[in-house]
CSV table of C-alpha atoms in Angstrom, one decimal:
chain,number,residue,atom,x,y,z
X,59,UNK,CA,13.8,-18.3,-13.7
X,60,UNK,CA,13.1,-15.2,-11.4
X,61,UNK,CA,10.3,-14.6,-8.9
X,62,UNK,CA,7.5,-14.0,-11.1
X,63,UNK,CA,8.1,-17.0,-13.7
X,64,UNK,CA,8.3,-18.6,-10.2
X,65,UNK,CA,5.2,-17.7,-8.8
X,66,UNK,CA,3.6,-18.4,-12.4
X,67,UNK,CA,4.5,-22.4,-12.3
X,68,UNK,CA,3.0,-22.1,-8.6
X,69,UNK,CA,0.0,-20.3,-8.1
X,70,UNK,CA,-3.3,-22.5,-6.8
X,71,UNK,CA,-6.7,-21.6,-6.6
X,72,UNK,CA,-8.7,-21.3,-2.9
X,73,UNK,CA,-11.6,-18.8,-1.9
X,74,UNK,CA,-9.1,-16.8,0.1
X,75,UNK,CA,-9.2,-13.0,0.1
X,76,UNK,CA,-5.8,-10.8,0.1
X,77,UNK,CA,-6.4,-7.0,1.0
X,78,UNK,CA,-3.0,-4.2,0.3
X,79,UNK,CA,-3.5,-1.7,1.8
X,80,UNK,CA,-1.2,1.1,0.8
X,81,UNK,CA,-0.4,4.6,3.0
X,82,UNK,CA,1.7,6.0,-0.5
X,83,UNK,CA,5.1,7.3,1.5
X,84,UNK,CA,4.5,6.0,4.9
X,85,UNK,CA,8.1,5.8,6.0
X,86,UNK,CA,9.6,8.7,7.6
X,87,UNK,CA,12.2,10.4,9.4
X,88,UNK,CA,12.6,11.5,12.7
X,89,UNK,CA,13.1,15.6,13.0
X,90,UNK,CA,15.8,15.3,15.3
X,91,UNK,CA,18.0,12.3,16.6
X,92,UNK,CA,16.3,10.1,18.7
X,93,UNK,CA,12.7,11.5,18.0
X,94,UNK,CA,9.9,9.5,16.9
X,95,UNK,CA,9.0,9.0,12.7
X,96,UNK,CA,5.6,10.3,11.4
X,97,UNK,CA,4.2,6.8,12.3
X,98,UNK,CA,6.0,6.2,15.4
X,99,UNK,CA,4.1,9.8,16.6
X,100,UNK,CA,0.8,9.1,15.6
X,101,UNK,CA,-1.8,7.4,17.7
X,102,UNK,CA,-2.1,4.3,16.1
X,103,UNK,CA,-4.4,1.9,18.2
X,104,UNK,CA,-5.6,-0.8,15.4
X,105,UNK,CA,-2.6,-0.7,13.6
X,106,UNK,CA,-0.5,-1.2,16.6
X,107,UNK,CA,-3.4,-4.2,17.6
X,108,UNK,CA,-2.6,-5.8,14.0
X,109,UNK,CA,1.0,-5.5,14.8
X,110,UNK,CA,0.7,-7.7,17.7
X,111,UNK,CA,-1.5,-10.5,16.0
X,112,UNK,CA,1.0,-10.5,12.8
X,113,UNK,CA,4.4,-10.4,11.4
X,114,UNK,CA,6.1,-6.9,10.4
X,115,UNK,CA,9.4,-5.9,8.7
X,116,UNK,CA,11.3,-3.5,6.4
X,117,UNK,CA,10.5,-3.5,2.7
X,118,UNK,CA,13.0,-2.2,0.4
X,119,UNK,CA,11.3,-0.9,-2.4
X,120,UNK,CA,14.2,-1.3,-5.4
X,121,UNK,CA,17.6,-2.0,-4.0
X,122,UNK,CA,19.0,-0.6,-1.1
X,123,UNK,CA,20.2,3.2,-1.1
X,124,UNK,CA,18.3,3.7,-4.3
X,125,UNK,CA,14.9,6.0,-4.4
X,126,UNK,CA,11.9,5.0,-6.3
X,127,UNK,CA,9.5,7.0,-7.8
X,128,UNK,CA,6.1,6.1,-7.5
X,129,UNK,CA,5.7,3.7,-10.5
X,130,UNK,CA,8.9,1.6,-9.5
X,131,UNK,CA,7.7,1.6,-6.0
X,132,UNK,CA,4.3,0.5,-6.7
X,133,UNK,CA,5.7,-2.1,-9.7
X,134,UNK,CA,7.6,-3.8,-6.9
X,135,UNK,CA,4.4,-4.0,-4.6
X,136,UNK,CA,2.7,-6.2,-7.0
X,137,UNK,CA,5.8,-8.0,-7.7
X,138,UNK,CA,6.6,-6.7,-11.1
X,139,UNK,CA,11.1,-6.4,-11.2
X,140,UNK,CA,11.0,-2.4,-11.2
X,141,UNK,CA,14.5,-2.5,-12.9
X,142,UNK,CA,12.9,-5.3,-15.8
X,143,UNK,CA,9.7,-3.7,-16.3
X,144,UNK,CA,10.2,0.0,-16.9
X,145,UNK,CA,6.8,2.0,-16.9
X,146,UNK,CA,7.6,6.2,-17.4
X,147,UNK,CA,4.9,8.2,-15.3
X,148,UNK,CA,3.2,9.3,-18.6
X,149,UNK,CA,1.9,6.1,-19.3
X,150,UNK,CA,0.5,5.9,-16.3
X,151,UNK,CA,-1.1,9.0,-15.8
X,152,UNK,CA,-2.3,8.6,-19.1
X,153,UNK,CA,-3.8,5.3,-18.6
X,154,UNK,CA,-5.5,6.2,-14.9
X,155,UNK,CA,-7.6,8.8,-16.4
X,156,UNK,CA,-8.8,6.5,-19.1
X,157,UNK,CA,-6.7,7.3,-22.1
X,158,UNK,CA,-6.3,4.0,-24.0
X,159,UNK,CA,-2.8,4.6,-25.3
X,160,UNK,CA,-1.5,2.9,-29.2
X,161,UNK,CA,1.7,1.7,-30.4
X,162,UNK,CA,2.6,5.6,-32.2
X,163,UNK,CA,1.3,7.4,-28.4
X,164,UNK,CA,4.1,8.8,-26.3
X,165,UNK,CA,2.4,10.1,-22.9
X,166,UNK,CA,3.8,12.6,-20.4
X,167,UNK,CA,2.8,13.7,-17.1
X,168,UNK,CA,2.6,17.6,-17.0
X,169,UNK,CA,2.6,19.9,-14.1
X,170,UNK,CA,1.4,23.3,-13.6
X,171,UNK,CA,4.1,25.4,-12.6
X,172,UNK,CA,4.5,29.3,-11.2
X,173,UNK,CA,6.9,31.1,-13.2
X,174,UNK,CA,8.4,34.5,-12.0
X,175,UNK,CA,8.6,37.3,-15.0
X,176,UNK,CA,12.3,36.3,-15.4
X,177,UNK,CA,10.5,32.5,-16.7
X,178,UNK,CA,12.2,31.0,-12.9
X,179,UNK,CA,9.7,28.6,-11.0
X,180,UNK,CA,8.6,29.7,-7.8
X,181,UNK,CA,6.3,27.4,-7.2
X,182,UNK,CA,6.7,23.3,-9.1
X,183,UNK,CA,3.0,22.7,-8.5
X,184,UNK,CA,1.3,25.9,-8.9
X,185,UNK,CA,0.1,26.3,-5.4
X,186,UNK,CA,-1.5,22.8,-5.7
X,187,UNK,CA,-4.7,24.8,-7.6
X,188,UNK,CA,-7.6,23.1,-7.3
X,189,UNK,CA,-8.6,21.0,-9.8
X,190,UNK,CA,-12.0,23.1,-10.7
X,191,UNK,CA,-9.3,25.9,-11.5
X,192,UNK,CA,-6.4,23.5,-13.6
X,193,UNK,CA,-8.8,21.4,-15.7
X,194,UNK,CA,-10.5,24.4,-18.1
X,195,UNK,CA,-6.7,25.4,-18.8
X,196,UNK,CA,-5.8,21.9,-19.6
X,197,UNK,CA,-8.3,21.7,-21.7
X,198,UNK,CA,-7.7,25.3,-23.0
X,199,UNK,CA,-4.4,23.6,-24.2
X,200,UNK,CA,-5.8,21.3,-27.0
X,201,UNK,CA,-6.0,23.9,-29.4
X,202,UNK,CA,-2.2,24.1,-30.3
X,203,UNK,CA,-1.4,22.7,-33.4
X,204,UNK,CA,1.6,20.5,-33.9
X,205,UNK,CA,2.6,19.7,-37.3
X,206,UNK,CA,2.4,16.4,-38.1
X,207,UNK,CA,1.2,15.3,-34.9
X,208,UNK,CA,-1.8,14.5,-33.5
X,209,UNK,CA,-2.0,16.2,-30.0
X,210,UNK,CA,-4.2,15.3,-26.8
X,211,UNK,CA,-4.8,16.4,-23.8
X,212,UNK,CA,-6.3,15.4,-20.5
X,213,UNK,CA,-6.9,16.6,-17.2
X,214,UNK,CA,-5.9,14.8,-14.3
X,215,UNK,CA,-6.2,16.5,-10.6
X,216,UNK,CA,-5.0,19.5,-8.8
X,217,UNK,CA,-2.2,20.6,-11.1
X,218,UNK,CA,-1.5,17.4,-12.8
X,219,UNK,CA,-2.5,16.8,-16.6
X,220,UNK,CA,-1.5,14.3,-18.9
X,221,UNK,CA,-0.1,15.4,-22.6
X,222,UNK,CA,0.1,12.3,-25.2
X,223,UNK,CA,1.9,13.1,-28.7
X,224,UNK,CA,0.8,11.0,-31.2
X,225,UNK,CA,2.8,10.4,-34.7
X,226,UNK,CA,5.0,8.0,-36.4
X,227,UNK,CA,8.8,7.9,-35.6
X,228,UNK,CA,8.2,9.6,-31.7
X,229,UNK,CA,10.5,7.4,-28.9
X,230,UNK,CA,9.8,7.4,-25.1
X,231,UNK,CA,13.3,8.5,-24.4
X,232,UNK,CA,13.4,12.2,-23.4
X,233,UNK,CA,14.7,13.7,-20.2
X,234,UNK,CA,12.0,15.5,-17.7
X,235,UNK,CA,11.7,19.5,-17.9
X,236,UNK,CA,11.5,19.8,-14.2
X,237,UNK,CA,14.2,20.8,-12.4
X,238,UNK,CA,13.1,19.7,-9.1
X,239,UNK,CA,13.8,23.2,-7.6
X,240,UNK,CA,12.6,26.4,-7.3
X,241,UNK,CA,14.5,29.5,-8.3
X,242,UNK,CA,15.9,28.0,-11.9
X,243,UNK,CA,13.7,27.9,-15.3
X,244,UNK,CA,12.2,24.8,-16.3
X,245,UNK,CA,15.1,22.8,-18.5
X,246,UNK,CA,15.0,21.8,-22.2
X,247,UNK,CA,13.6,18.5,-23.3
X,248,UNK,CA,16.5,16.5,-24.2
X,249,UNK,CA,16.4,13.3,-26.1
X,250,UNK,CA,18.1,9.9,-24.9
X,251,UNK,CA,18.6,8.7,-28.3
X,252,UNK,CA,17.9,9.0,-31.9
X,253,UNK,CA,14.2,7.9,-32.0
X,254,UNK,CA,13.2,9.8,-29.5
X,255,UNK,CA,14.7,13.5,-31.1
X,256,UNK,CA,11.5,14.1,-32.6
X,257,UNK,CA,9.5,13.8,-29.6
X,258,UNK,CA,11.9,16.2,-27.9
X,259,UNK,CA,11.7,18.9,-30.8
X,260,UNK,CA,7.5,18.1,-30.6
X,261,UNK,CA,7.7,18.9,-26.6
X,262,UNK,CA,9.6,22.2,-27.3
X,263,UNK,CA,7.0,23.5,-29.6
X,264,UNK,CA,4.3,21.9,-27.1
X,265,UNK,CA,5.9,24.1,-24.2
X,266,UNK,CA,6.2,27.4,-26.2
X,267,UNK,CA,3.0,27.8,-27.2
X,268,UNK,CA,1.8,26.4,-23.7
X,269,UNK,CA,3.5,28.9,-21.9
X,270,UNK,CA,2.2,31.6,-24.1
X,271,UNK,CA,-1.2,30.5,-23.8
X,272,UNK,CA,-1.0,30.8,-20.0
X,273,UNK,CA,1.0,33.7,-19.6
X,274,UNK,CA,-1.8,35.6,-17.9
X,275,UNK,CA,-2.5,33.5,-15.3
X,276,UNK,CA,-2.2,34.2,-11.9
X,277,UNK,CA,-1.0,30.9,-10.6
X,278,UNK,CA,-0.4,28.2,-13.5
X,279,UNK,CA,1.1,30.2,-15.8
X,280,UNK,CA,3.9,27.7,-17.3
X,281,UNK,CA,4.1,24.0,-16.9
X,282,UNK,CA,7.1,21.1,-16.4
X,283,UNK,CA,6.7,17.5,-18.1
X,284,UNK,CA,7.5,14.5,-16.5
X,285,UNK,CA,7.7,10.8,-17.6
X,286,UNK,CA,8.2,10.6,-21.4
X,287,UNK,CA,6.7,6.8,-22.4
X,288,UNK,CA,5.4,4.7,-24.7
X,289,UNK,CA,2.6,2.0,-23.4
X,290,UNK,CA,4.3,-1.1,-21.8
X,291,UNK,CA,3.5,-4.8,-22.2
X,292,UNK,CA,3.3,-6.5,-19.1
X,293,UNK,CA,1.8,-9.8,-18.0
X,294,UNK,CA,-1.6,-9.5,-15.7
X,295,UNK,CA,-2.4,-10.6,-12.1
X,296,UNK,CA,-4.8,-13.0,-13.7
X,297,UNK,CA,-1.5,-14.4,-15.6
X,298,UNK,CA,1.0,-14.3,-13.1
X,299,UNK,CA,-1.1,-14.9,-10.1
X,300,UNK,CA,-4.2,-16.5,-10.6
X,301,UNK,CA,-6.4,-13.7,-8.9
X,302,UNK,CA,-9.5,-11.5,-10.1
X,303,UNK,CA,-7.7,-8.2,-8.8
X,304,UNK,CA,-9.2,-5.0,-7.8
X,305,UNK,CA,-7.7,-1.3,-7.5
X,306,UNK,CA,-9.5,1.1,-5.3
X,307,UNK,CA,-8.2,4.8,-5.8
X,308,UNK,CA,-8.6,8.2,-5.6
X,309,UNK,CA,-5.8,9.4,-8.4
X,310,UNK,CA,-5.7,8.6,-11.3
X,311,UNK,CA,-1.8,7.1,-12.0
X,312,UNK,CA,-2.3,4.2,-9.5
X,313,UNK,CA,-5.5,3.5,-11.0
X,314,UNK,CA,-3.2,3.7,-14.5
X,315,UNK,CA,-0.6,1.3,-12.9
X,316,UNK,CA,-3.5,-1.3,-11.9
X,317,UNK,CA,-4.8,-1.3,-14.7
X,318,UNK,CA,-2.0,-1.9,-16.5
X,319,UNK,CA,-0.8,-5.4,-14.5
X,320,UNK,CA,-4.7,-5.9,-14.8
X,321,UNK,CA,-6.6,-5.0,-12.2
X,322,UNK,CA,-10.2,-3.8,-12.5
X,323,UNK,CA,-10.3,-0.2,-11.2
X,324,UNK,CA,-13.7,-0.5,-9.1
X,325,UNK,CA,-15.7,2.6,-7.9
X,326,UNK,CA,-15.3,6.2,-8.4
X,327,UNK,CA,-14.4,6.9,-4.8
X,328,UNK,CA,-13.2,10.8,-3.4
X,329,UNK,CA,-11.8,10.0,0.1
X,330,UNK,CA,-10.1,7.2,2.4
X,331,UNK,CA,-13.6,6.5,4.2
X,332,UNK,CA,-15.3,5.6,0.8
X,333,UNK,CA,-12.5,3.7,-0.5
X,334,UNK,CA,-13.5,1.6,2.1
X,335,UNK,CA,-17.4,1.8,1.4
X,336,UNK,CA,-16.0,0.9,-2.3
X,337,UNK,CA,-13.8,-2.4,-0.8
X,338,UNK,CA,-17.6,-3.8,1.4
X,339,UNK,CA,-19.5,-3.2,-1.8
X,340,UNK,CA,-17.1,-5.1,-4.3
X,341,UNK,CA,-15.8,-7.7,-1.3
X,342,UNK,CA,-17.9,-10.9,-3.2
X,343,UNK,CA,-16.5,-10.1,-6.6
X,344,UNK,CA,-12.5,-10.1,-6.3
X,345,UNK,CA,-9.7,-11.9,-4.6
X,346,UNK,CA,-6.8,-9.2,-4.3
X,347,UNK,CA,-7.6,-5.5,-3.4
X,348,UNK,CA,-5.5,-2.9,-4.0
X,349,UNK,CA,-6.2,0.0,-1.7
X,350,UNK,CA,-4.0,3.1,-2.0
X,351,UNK,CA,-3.8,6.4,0.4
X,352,UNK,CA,-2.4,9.2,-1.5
X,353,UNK,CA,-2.1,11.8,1.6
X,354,UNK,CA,0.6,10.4,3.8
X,355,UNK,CA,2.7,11.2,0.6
X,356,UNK,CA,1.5,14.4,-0.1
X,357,UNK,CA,2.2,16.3,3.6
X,358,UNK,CA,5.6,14.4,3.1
X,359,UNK,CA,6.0,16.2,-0.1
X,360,UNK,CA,5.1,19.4,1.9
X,361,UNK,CA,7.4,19.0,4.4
X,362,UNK,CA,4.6,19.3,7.3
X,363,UNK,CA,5.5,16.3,10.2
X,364,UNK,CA,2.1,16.9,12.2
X,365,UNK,CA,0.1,16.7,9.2
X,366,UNK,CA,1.6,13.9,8.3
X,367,UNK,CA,0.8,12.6,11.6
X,368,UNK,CA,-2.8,13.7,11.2
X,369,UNK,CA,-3.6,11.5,8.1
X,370,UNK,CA,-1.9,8.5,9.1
X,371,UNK,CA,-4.1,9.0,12.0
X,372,UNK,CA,-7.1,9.0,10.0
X,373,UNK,CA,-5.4,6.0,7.7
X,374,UNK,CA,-5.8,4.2,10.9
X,375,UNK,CA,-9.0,4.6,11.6
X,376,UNK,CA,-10.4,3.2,8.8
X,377,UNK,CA,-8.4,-0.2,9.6
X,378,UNK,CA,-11.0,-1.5,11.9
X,379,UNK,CA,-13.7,-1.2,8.6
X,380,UNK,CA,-11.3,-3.3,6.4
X,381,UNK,CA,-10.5,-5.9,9.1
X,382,UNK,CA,-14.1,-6.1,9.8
X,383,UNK,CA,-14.4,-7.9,6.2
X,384,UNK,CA,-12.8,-11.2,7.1
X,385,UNK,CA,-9.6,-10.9,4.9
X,386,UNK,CA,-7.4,-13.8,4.8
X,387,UNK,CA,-4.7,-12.0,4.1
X,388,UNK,CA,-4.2,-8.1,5.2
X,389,UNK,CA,-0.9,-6.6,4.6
X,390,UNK,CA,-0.1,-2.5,5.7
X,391,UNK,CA,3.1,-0.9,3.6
X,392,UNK,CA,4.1,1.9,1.1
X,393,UNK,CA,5.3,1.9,-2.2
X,394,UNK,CA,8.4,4.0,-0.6
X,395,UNK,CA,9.1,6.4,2.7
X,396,UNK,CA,8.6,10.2,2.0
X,397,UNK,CA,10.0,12.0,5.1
X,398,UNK,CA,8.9,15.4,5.7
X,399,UNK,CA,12.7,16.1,7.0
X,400,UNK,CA,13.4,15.6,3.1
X,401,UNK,CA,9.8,17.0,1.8
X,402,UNK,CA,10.9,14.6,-1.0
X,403,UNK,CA,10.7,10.2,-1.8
X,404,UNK,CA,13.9,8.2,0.2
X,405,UNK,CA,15.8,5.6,-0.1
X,406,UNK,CA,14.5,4.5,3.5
X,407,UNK,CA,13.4,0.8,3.4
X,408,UNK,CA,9.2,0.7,4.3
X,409,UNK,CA,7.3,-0.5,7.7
X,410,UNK,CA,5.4,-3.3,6.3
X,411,UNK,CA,2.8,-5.9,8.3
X,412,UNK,CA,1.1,-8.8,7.2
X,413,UNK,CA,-1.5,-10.3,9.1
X,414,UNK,CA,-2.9,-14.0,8.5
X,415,UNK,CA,-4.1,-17.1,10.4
X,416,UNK,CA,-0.8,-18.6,9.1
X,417,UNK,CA,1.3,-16.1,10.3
X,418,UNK,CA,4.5,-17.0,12.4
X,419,UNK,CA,4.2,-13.9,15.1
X,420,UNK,CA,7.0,-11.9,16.3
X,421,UNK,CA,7.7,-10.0,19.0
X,422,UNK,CA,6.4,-6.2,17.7
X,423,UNK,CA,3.9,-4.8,19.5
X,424,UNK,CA,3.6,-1.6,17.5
X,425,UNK,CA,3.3,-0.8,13.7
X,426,UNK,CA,6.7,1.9,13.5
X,427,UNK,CA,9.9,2.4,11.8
X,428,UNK,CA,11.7,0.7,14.8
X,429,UNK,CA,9.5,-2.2,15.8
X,430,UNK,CA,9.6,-3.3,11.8
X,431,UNK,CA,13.5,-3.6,12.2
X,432,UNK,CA,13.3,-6.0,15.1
X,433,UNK,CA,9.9,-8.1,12.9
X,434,UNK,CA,10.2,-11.6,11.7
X,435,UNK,CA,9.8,-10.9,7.9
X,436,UNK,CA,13.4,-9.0,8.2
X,437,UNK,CA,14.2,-6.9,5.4
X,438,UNK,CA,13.1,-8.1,2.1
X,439,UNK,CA,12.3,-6.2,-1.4
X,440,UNK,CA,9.4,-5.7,-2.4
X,441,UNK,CA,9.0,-8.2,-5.1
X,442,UNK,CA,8.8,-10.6,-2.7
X,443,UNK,CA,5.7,-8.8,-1.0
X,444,UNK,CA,3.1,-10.6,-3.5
X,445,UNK,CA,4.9,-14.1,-3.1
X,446,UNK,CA,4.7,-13.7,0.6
X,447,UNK,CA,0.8,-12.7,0.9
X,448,UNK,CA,0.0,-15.9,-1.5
X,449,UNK,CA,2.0,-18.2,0.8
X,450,UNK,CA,0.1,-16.8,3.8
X,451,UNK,CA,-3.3,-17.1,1.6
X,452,UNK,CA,-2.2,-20.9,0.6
X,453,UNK,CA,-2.1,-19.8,-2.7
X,454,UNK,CA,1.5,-20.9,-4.3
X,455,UNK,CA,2.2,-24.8,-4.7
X,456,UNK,CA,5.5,-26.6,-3.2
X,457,UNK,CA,8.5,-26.1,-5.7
X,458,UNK,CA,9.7,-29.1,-5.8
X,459,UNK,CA,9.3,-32.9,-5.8
């Protein structure tokens, strides 16, 4: 039996409230030996105040030394086996933005890209153009014909959009087109096996008469595609844990992932502050909020420390709001570290705190890369996160005569 059967055979009913909220690549690096992380530089007053009153450690998101993308890392946050339950990005791009995907549907995540006149990327996300600029040349794209397949496409945000192929015979197995780099042309879809050869000949012809259609543009003038997947079958929060669950998001694949373990996605909110006016409005309605930060990732990505700095900084400020609500349960983590020293997701385990009435305190007096080393929860995965907050919330029966 593993953790989630587990948790299954165990979960009990209460009035208790769990809140997760989620700084997307909190973990980070220090620039030079000895310095402070991201969060260890950041003025951090209420986070730092939770850490006293709670219990912190360091989350590994997988397994140790291995890196997760954001659907593993957020899989193993809600306690879903990242390496048994294999979502590809696609599906949940596809799914945030609404798309209700069918058993013939193989989604992808697509990026905008700068291509040089040689066909080289200089630039994997096209400047980050805005999304008033990206989502009439998403749209501009449905009108390439693919034979025998029915083609859709979506916008998503900045220069993200979502491509689904739909057609008999199309697998989920085909290797991403971006190389991760600047400098090199995107690759060739490549197909992991024999079902899915048809889906890689489909994306070719996609991409070609893509890149033609954007030739002209100043900015977004090719594109890469990311996450080839069919839609997964995976057993709810209502199932597994007994709890009326609520996502709370700005983009559109973690409000994909929620909604595929289950959650309601509730509100339409456009920044941290009304995430937060989103989490008082729906507070009578739900017992498990997902609340997810996208920009502590993004200035990772960028490789910019102090502005990483700055929006944990403003991730903290918000804390008081959500305390202010009476959860029973709040726990502060990532779904993995994105150091700006590596402008890129690591394999660093994640500052994690959990604060409850029920807690067992330890000695951290800060909320930090280093304090969480020294915190009574120790390293654990993250699998274990879910199990731990439902303890805490006297949710999970004794195993056990």
């Amino acid at each position: 039996m593993d953790i989630l059967e587990l948790v299954r055979t165990l979960k009990t009913s209460n009035d208790s409230k769990i809140v997760m909220l989620v700084a997307d690549g909190l973990g980070g690096l220090p620039q030079q030996l000895g310095g402070p992380t991201e969060l260890e530089a950041a003025n951090t007053p209420h986070l730092d105040a939770l850490a006293a009153g709670g219990v912190s450690g360091s989350m590994i998101p997988i397994k140790p030394g291995i890196t997760p993308g954001s659907g593993p890392g957020h899989l193993g946050l809600f306690g879903y086996d990242p390496l048994k339950f294999v979502i590809g990005r696609g599906a949940l791009e596809a799914t945030g933005v609404g798309f209700s995907l069918g058993p013939d549907d193989v989604a992808i995540r697509c990026n905008f890209c700068s291509l040089d006149a040689a066909g080289r990327i200089t630039d994997r996300r096209a400047g980050r153009i805005p999304t008033e600029q990206s989502a009439p040349l998403a749209v501009g794209l449905r009108q390439i014909e693919l034979p025998g397949v029915e083609l859709f496409v979506e916008p998503v945000k900045e220069h993200r959009f979502v491509v689904v192929f739909r057609g008999r015979g199309l697998g989920g197995n085909v290797a991403d087109t971006d190389p991760q780099k600047t400098g090199v042309a995107p690759l060739d879809p490549v197909a992991g096996d024999q079902q899915s050869q048809r889906t890689a000949e489909v994306a070719r012809q996609f991409i070609a008469a893509a890149t033609k259609l954007l030739s002209g543009e100043p900015q977004a003038n090719g594109l890469t595609m990311r996450g080839f997947s069919v839609k997964p079958n995976l057993p709810t929060y209502q199932q597994v844990y007994g709890l009326r669950a609520a996502a709370i998001a700005v983009y559109p694949m973690y409000k994909g992932l929620a909604q595929l373990v289950g959650m309601e996605i509730v509100g339409s909110p456009g920044s941290l502050e009304e995430e937060i006016d989103v989490l008082a409005e729906a507070w009578d309605d739900y017992d498990f909020f997902f609340v997810h930060f996208k920009y502590t990732d993004s200035r990772g990505e960028d490789g910019d420390f102090d502005a990483k700095v700055k929006v944990i900084e403003e991730f903290d400020s918000v804390v008081p709001r959500a305390t202010a609500l009476g959860p029973t349960v709040l726990v502060v983590t990532a779904d993995h570290s994105t150091p700006a020293k590596l402008a890129s997701h690591s394999w660093h385990p994640v500052p994690t705190l959990l604060v409850a009435d029920t807690c067992r305190t330890d000695g951290c007096r800060a909320f930090g890369e280093r304090e969480a080393l020294q915190g009574g929860l120790g390293r654990f995965e993250a699998i274990y996160l879910m199990p731990l907050a439902l303890a805490h919330a006297q949710r999970l029966g004794k195993f056990g005569a």
